[in-house]
XYZ file of C-alpha atoms in Angstrom:
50
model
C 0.000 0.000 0.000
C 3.212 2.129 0.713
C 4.362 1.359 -2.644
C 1.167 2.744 -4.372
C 0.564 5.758 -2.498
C 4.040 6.666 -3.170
C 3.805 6.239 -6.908
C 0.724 8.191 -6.852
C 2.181 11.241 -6.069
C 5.343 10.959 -7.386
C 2.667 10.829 -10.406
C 1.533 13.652 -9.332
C 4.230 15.622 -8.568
C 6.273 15.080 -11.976
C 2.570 15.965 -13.602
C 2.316 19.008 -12.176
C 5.986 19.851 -12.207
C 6.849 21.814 -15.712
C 3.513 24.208 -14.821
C 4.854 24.972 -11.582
C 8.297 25.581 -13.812
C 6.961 27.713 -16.067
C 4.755 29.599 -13.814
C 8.179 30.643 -11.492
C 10.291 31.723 -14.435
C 7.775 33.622 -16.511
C 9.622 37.073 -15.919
C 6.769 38.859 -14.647
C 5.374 39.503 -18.386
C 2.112 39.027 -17.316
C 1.375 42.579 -17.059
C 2.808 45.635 -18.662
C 2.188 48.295 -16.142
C 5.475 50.361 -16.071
C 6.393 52.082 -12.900
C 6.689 55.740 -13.902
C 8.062 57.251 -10.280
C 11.195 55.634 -11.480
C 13.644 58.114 -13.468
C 14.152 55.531 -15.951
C 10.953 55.276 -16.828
C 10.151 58.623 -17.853
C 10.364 58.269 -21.547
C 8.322 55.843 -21.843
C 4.955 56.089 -23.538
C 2.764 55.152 -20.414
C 4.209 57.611 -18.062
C 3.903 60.782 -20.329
C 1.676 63.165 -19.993
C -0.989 63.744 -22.339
């Protein structure tokens, strides 16, 4: 019974592995917003004035 439960979520865990991957190393691309208090920043399109 050891044996099973123990294949079951190594199952599991090598399932569910390469989302949990992909999710950490995305780069925060997931949204665009662009800090404008930074310097930096200023040129940017989202931060000038209109």
């Amino acid at each position: 019974m050891k044996l099973f439960i123990s294949a079951l979520v190594s199952a599991f865990v090598l399932a569910t592995a390469p989302a949990a991957f992909a999710a950490a190393h995305a780069g925060g691309k997931m949204d665009e917003k662009v800090d404008c208090s930074k310097k930096e920043n200023a040129d940017k399109d989202a931060c000038k004035k209109k």
